[in-house]
mmCIF file of C-alpha atoms in Angstrom:
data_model
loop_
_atom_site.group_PDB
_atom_site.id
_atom_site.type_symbol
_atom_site.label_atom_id
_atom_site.label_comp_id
_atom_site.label_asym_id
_atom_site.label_seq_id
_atom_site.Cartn_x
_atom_site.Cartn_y
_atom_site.Cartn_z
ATOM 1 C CA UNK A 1 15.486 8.811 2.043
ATOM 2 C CA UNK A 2 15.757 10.812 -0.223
ATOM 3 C CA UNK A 3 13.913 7.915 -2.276
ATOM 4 C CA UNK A 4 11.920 5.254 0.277
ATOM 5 C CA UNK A 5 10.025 2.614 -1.800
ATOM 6 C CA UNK A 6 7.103 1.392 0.594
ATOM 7 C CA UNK A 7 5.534 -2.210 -0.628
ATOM 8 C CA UNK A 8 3.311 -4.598 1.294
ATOM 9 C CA UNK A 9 4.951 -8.137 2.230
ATOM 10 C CA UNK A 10 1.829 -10.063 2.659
ATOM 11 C CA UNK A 11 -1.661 -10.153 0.892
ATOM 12 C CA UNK A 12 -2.264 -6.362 0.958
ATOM 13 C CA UNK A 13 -3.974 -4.891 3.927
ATOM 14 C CA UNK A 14 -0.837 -4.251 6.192
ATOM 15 C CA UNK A 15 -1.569 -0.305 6.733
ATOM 16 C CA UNK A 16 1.167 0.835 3.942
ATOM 17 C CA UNK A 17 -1.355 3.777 4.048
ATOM 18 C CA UNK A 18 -0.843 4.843 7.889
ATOM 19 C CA UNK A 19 2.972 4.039 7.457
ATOM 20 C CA UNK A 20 2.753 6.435 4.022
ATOM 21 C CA UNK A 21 0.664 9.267 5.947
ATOM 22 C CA UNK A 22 2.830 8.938 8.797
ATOM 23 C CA UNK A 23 6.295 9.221 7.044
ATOM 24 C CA UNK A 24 4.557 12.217 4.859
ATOM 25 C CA UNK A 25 4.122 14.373 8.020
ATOM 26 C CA UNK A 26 7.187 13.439 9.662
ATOM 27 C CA UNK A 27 9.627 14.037 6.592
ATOM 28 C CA UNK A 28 7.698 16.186 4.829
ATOM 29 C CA UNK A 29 8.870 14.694 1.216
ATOM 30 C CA UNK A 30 8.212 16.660 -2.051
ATOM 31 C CA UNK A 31 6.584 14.393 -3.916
ATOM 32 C CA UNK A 32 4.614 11.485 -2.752
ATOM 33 C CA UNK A 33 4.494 9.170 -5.431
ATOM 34 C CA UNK A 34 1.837 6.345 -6.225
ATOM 35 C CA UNK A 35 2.459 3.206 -8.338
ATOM 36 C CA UNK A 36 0.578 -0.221 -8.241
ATOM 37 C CA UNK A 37 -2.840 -1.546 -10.387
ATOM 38 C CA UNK A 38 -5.589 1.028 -9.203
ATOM 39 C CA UNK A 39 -8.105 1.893 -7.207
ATOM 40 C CA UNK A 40 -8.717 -1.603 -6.295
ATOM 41 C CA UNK A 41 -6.541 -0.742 -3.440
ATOM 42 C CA UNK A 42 -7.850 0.808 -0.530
ATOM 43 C CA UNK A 43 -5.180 2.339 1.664
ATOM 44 C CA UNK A 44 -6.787 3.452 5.260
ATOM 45 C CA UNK A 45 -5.102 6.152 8.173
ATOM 46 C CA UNK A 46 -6.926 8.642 10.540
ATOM 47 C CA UNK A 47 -5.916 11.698 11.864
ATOM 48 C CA UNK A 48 -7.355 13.818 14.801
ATOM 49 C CA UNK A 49 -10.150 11.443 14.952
ATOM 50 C CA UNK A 50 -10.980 11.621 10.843
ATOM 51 C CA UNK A 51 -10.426 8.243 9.161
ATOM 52 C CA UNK A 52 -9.107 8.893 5.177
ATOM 53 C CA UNK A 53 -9.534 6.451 2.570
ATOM 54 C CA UNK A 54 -8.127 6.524 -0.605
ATOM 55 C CA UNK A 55 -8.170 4.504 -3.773
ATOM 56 C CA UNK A 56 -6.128 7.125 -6.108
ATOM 57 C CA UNK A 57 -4.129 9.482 -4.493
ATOM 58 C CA UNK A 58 -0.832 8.965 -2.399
ATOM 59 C CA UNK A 59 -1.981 8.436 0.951
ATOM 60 C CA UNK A 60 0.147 11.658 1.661
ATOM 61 C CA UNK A 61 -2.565 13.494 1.258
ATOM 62 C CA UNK A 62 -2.746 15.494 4.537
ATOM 63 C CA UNK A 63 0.315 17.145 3.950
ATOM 64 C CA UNK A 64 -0.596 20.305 1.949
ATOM 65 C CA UNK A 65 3.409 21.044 0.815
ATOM 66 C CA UNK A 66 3.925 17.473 -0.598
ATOM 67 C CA UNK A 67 3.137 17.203 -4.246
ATOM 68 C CA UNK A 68 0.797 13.935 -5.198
ATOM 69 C CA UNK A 69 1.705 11.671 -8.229
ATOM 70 C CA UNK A 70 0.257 9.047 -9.726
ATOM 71 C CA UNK A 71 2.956 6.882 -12.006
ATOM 72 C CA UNK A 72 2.166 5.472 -15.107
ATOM 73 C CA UNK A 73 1.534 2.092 -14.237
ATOM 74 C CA UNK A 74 -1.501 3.009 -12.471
ATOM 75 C CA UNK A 75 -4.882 2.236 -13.514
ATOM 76 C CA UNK A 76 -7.208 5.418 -12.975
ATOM 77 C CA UNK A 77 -10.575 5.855 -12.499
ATOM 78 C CA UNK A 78 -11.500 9.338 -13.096
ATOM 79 C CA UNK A 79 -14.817 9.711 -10.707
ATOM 80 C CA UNK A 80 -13.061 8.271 -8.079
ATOM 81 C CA UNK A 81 -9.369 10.040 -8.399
ATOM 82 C CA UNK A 82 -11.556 13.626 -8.608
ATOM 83 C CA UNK A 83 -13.608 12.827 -5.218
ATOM 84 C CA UNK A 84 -9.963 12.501 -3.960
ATOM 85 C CA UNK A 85 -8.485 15.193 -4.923
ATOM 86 C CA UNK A 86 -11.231 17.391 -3.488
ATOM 87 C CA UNK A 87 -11.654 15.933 -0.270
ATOM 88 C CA UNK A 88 -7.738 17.069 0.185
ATOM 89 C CA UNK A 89 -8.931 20.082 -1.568
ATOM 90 C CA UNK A 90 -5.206 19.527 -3.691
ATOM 91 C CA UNK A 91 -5.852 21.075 -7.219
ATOM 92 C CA UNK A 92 -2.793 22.447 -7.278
ATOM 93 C CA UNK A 93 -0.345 19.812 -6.111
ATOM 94 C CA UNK A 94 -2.090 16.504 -7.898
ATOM 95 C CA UNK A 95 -0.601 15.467 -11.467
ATOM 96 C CA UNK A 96 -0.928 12.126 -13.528
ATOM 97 C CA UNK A 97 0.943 10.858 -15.939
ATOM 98 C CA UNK A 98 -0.070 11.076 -19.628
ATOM 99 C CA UNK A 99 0.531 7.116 -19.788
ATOM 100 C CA UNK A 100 -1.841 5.876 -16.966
ATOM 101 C CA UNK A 101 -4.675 3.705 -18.540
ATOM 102 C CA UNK A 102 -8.251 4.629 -17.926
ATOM 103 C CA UNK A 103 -10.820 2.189 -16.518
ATOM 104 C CA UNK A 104 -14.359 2.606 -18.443
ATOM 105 C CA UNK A 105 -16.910 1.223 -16.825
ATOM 106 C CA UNK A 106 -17.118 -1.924 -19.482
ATOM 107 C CA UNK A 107 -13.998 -3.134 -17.530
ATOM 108 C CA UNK A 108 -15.736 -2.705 -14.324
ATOM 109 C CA UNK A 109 -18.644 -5.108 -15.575
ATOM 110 C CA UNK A 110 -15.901 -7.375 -17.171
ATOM 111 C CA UNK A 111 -14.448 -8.101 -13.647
ATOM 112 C CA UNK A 112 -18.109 -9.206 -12.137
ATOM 113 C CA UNK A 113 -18.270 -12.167 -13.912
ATOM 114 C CA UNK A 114 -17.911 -15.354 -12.676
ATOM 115 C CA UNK A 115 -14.170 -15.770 -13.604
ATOM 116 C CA UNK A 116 -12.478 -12.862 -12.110
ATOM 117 C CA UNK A 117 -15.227 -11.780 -9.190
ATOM 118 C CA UNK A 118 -16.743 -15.300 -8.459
ATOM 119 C CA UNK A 119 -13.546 -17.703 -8.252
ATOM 120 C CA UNK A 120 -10.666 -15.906 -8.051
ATOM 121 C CA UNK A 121 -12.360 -13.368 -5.462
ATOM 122 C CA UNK A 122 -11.254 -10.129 -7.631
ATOM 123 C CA UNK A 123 -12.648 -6.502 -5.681
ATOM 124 C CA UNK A 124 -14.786 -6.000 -9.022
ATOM 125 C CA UNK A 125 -13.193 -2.434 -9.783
ATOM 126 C CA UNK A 126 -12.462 -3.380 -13.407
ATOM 127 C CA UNK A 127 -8.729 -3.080 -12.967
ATOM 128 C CA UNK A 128 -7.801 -6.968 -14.557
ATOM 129 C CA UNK A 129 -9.983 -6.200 -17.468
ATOM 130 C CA UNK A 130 -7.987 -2.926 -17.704
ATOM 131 C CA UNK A 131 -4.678 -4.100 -17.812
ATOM 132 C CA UNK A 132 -5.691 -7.129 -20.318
ATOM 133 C CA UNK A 133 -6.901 -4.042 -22.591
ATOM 134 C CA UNK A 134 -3.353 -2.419 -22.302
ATOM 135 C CA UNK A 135 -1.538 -5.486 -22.955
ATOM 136 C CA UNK A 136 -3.829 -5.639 -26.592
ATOM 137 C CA UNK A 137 -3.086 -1.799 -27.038
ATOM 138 C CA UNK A 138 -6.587 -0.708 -26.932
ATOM 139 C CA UNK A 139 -6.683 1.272 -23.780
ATOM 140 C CA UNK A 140 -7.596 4.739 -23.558
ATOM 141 C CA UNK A 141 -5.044 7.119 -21.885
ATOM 142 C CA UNK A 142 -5.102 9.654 -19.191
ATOM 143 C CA UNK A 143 -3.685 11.982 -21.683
ATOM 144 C CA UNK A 144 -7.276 11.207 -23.489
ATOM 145 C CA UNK A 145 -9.380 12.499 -21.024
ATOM 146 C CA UNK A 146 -10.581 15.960 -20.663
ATOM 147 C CA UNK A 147 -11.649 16.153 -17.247
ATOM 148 C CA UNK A 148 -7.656 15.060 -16.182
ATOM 149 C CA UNK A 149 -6.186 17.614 -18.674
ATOM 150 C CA UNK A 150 -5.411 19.814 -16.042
ATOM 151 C CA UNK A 151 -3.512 17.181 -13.835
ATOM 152 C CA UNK A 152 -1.424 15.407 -16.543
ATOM 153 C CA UNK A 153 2.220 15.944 -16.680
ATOM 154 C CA UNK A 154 5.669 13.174 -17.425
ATOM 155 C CA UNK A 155 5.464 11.552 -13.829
ATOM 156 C CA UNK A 156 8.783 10.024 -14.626
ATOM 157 C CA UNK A 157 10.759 13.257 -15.621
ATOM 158 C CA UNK A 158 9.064 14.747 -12.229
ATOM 159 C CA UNK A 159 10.023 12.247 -10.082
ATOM 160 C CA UNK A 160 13.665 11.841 -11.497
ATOM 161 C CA UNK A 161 14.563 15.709 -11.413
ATOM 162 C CA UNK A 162 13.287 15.733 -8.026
ATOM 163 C CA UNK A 163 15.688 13.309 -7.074
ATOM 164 C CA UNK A 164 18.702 14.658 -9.106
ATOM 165 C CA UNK A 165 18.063 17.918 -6.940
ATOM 166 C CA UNK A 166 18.336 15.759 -3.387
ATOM 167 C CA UNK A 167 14.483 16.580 -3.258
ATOM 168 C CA UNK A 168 12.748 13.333 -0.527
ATOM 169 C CA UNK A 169 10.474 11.230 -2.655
ATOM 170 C CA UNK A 170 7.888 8.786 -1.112
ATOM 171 C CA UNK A 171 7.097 6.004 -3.248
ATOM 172 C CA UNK A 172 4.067 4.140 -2.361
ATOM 173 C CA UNK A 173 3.091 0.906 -3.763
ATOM 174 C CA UNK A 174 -0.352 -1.120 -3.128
ATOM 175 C CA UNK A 175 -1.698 -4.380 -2.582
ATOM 176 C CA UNK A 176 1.238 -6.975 -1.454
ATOM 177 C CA UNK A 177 4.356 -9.219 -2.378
ATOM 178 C CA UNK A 178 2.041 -12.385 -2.693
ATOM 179 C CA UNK A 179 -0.675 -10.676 -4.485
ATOM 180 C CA UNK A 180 2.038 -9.800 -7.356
ATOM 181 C CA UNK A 181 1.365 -11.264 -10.824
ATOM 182 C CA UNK A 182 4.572 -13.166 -10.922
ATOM 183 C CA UNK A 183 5.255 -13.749 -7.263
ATOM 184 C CA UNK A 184 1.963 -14.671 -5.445
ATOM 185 C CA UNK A 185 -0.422 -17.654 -5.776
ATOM 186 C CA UNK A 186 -1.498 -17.740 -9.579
ATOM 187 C CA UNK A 187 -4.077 -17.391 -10.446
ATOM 188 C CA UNK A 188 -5.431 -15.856 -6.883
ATOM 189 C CA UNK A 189 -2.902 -12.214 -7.613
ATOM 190 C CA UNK A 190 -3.360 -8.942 -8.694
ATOM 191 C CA UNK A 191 -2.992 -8.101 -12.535
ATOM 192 C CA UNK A 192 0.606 -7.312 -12.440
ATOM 193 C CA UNK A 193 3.673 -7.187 -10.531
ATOM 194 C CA UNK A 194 3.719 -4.789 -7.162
ATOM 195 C CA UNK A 195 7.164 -6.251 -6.116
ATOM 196 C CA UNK A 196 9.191 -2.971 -5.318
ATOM 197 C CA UNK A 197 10.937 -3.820 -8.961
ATOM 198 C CA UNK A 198 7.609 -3.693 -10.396
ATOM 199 C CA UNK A 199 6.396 -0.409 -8.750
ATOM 200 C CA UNK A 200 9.587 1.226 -9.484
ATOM 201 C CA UNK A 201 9.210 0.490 -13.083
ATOM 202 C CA UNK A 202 5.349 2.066 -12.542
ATOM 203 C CA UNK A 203 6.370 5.108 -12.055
ATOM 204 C CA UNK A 204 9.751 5.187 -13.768
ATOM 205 C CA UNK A 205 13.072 4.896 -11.999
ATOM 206 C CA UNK A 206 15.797 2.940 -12.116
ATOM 207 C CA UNK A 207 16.922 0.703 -9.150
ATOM 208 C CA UNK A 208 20.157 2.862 -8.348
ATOM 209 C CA UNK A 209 17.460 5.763 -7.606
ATOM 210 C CA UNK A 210 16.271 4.182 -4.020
ATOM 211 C CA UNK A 211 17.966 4.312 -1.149
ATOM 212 C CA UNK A 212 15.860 2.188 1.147
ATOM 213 C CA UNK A 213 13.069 0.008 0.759
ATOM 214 C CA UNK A 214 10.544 -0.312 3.504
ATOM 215 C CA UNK A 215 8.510 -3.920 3.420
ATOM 216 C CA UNK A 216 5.260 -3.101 5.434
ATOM 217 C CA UNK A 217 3.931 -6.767 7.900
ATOM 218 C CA UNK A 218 1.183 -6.615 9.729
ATOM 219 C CA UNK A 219 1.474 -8.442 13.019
ATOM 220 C CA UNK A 220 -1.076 -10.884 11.917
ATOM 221 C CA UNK A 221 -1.851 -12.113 7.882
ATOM 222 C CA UNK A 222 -4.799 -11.372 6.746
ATOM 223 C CA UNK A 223 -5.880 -12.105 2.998
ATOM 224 C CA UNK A 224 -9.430 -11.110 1.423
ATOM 225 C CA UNK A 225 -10.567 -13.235 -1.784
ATOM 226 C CA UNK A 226 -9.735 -16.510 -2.465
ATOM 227 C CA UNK A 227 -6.159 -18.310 -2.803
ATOM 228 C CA UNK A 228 -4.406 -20.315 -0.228
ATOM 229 C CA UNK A 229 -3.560 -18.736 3.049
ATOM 230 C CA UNK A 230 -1.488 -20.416 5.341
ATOM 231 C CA UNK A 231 -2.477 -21.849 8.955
ATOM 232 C CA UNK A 232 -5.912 -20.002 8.131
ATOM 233 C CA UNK A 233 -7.928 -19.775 11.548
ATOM 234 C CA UNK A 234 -11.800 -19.997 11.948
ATOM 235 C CA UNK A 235 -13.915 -16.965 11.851
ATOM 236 C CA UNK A 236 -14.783 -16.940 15.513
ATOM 237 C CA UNK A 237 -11.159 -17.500 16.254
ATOM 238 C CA UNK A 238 -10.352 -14.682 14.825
ATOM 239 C CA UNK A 239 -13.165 -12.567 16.291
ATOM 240 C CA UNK A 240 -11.657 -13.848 19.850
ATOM 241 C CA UNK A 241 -8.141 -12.520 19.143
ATOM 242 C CA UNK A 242 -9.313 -9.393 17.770
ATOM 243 C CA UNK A 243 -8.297 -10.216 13.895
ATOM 244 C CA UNK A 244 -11.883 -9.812 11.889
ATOM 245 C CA UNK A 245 -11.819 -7.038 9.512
ATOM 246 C CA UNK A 246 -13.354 -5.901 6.525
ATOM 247 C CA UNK A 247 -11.683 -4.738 3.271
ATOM 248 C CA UNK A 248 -11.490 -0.838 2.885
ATOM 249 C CA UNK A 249 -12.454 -1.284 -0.674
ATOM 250 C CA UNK A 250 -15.077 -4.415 -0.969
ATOM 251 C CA UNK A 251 -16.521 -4.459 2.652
ATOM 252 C CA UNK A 252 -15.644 -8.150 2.428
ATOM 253 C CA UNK A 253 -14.199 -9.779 5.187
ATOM 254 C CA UNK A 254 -10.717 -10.529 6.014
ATOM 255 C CA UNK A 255 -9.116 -14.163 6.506
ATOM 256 C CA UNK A 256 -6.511 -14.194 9.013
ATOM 257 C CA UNK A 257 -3.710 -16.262 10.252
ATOM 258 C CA UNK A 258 -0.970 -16.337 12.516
ATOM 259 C CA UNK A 259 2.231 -13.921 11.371
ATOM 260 C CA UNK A 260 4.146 -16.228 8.267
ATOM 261 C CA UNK A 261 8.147 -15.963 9.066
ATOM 262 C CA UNK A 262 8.893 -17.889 5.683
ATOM 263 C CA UNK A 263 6.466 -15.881 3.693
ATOM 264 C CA UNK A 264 8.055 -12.820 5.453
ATOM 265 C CA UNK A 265 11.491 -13.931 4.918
ATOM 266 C CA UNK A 266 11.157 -14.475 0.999
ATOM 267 C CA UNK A 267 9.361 -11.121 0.604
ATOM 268 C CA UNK A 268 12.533 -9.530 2.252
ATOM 269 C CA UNK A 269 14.461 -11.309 -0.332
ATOM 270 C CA UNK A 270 12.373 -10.913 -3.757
ATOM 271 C CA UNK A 271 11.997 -6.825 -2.434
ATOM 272 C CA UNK A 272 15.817 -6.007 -0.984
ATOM 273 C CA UNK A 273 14.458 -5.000 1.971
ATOM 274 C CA UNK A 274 17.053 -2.547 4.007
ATOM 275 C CA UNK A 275 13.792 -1.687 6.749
ATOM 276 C CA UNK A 276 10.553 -3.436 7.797
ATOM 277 C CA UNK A 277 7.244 -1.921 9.293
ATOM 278 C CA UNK A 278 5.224 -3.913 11.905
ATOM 279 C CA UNK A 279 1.396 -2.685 12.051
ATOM 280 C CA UNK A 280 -1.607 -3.429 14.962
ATOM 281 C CA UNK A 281 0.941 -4.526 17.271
ATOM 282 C CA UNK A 282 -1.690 -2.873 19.815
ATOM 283 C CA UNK A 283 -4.499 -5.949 18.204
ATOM 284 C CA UNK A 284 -2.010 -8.768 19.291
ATOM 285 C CA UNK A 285 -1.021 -6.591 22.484
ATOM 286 C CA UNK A 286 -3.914 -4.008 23.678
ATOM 287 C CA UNK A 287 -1.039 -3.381 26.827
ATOM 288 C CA UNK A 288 0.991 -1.520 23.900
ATOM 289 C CA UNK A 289 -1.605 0.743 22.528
ATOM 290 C CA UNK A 290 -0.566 4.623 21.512
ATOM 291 C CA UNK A 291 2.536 3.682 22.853
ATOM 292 C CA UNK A 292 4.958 5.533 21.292
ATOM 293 C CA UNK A 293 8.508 4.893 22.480
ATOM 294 C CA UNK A 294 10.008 0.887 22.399
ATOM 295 C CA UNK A 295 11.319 0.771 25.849
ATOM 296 C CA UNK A 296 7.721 1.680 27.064
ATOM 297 C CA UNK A 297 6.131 -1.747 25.520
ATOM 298 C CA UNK A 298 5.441 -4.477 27.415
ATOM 299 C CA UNK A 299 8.172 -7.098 27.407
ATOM 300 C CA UNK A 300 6.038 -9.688 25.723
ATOM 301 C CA UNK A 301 5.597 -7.151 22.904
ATOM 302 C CA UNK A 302 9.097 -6.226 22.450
ATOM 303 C CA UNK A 303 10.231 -9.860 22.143
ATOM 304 C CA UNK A 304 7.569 -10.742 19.806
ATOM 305 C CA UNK A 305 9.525 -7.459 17.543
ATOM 306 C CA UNK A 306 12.895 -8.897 18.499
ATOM 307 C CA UNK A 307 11.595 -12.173 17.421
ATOM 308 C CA UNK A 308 10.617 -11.001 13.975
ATOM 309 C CA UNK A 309 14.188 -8.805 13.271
ATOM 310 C CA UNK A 310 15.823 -12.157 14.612
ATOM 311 C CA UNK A 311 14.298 -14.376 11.650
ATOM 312 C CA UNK A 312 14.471 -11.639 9.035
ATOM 313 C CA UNK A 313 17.754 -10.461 9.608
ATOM 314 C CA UNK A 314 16.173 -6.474 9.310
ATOM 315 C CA UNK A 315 15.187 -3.973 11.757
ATOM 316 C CA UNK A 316 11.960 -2.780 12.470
ATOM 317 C CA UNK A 317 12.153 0.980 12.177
ATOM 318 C CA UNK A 318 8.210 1.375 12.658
ATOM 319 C CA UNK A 319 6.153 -0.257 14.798
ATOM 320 C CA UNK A 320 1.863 0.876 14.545
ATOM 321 C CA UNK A 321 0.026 0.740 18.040
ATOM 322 C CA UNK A 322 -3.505 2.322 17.087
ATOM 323 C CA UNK A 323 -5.531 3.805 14.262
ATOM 324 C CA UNK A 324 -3.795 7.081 14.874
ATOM 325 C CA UNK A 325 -1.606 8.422 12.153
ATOM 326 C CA UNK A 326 1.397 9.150 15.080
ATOM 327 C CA UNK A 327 0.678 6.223 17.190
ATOM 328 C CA UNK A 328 3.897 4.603 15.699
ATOM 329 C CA UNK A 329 7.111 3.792 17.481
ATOM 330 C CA UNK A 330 9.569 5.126 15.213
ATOM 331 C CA UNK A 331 13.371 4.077 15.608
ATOM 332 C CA UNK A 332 15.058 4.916 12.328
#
């Protein structure tokens, strides 16, 4: 820091949101700053027992002295981003930029059909539909929205003076490297990039503004919808290694494989990676859960770590071992 860009390096679902919550409490940023499509990404972390969800917000939300952003790039849904902001009860700290497009709910039926819901496994949240509309300039705008008037604000001028006064900013993106528009497996992606380029550009900053960029892995791959996945295992072999899960948006289930070193190793590449994130190391070794400091992991876990640095040339400065917001190793 003072400016971390956080982006998946998989399919989405490699607990960016625990890593974001986390790093919110621990360096207690300013600003905590979402870019990505919309709320058809759920980011998941619990705290003292509570599990969170959001679709809207940063998933900095526990912190009650870091502001919450929402860059222009974003999609917003306006029932959902208000449930959010009152369940953190944070009024006074929320703002969204005049430019994010607003999903009405003939987008949300759009994205049930056949095309985008049926084959190419979209989470039906009208977000594709969305986008399309912006691309033909017929969106509606936050900035046209009455019941966000009190929340809107230049995201971009925010974020930027914030970091021209040495201020830590958070930047959180969603979904992951191969669910990108341009990157991933077209037409199986997202509706538009969520590289770290591409969230960076969401909430407006230029490239010499970050200092680090985190690339979040789970220690497994998992992948909900369709599109290829890689060395794919069965449903009951995943159930036996402790891999089925559910999407935090959808409720549908996961596909899972084995971790993907030449998936990992071009995500690295396409994001600039300077740190990497390893979640549910506790799923692939229950020996290492809540632990909390490396040298007190089993030594099958810590070569399995060593392993991944070794391929991808870039430390792992946060390692998750449970559903806990602290139960990371942290050894930045």
């Amino acid at each position: 820091m003072p400016c971390l860009v956080t982006v998946g390096g998989f399919f989405g679902d490699e607990g960016k949101g625990k890593i974001i919550a986390y790093l919110a409490k621990k360096d207690n940023p300013s600003i905590a700053v979402r870019g990505g499509v919309g709320p058809n990404a759920g980011h998941t972390f619990a705290h003292e027992g509570k599990e969170y969800k959001v679709r809207m917000l940063p998933s900095a939300g526990l912190n009650p002295a870091t502001r919450l952003l929402i860059g222009a790039g974003v999609l917003v849904n306006p029932q959902i981003l208000l449930k959010e902001i009152a369940m953190f009860q944070a009024d006074d700290r929320t703002y969204v930029d005049a430019q994010c497009g607003i999903i009405e709910q003939a987008h949300i039926d759009r994205d049930k059909g056949e095309h985008l819901n049926g084959k190419i496994g979209t989470t039906g949240t009208g977000t594709g539909p969305a986008n399309a509309d912006r691309a033909l300039r017929t969106l509606r705008m936050a900035r046209d929205v009455p019941e966000l008037s009190l929340y809107v604000e230049d995201v971009s001028n925010s974020v930027n003076y914030a970091l021209e006064n040495n201020e830590k900013v958070l930047v959180e993106g969603t979904q992951g490297t191969y669910l990108s528009l341009f990157h991933g497996g077209y037409p199986f992606v997202t509706s538009k990039d969520v590289t770290a380029s591409g969230i960076c550009s969401d909430i407006g900053i230029g490239p010499k503004k970050v200092d680090d960029v985190l690339v979040v892995y789970k220690a497994y791959v998992t992948r909900v919808g369709g599109g290829p996945l890689q060395n794919e295992i069965s449903e009951e072999e995943a159930k036996k290694r402790g891999w089925l899960e559910f999407g935090s948006v959808t409720g549908r289930q996961r596909r899972a494989a084995p971790f993907d070193f030449d998936l990992a190793k071009k995500a690295n590449r396409i994001n600039s990676a300077t740190q990497i994130a390893v979640t549910k190391l506790d799923v692939m070794f229950p020996a290492c859960a809540r632990v909390r400091q490396y040298e007190k992991l089993p030594a099958d876990a810590r070569r399995y770590i060593e392993d991944i640095e070794g391929e991808l040339g870039v430390k792992a400065t946060l390692i998750g071992t449970g559903p806990e917001l602290d139960d990371v190793i942290d050894r930045r």
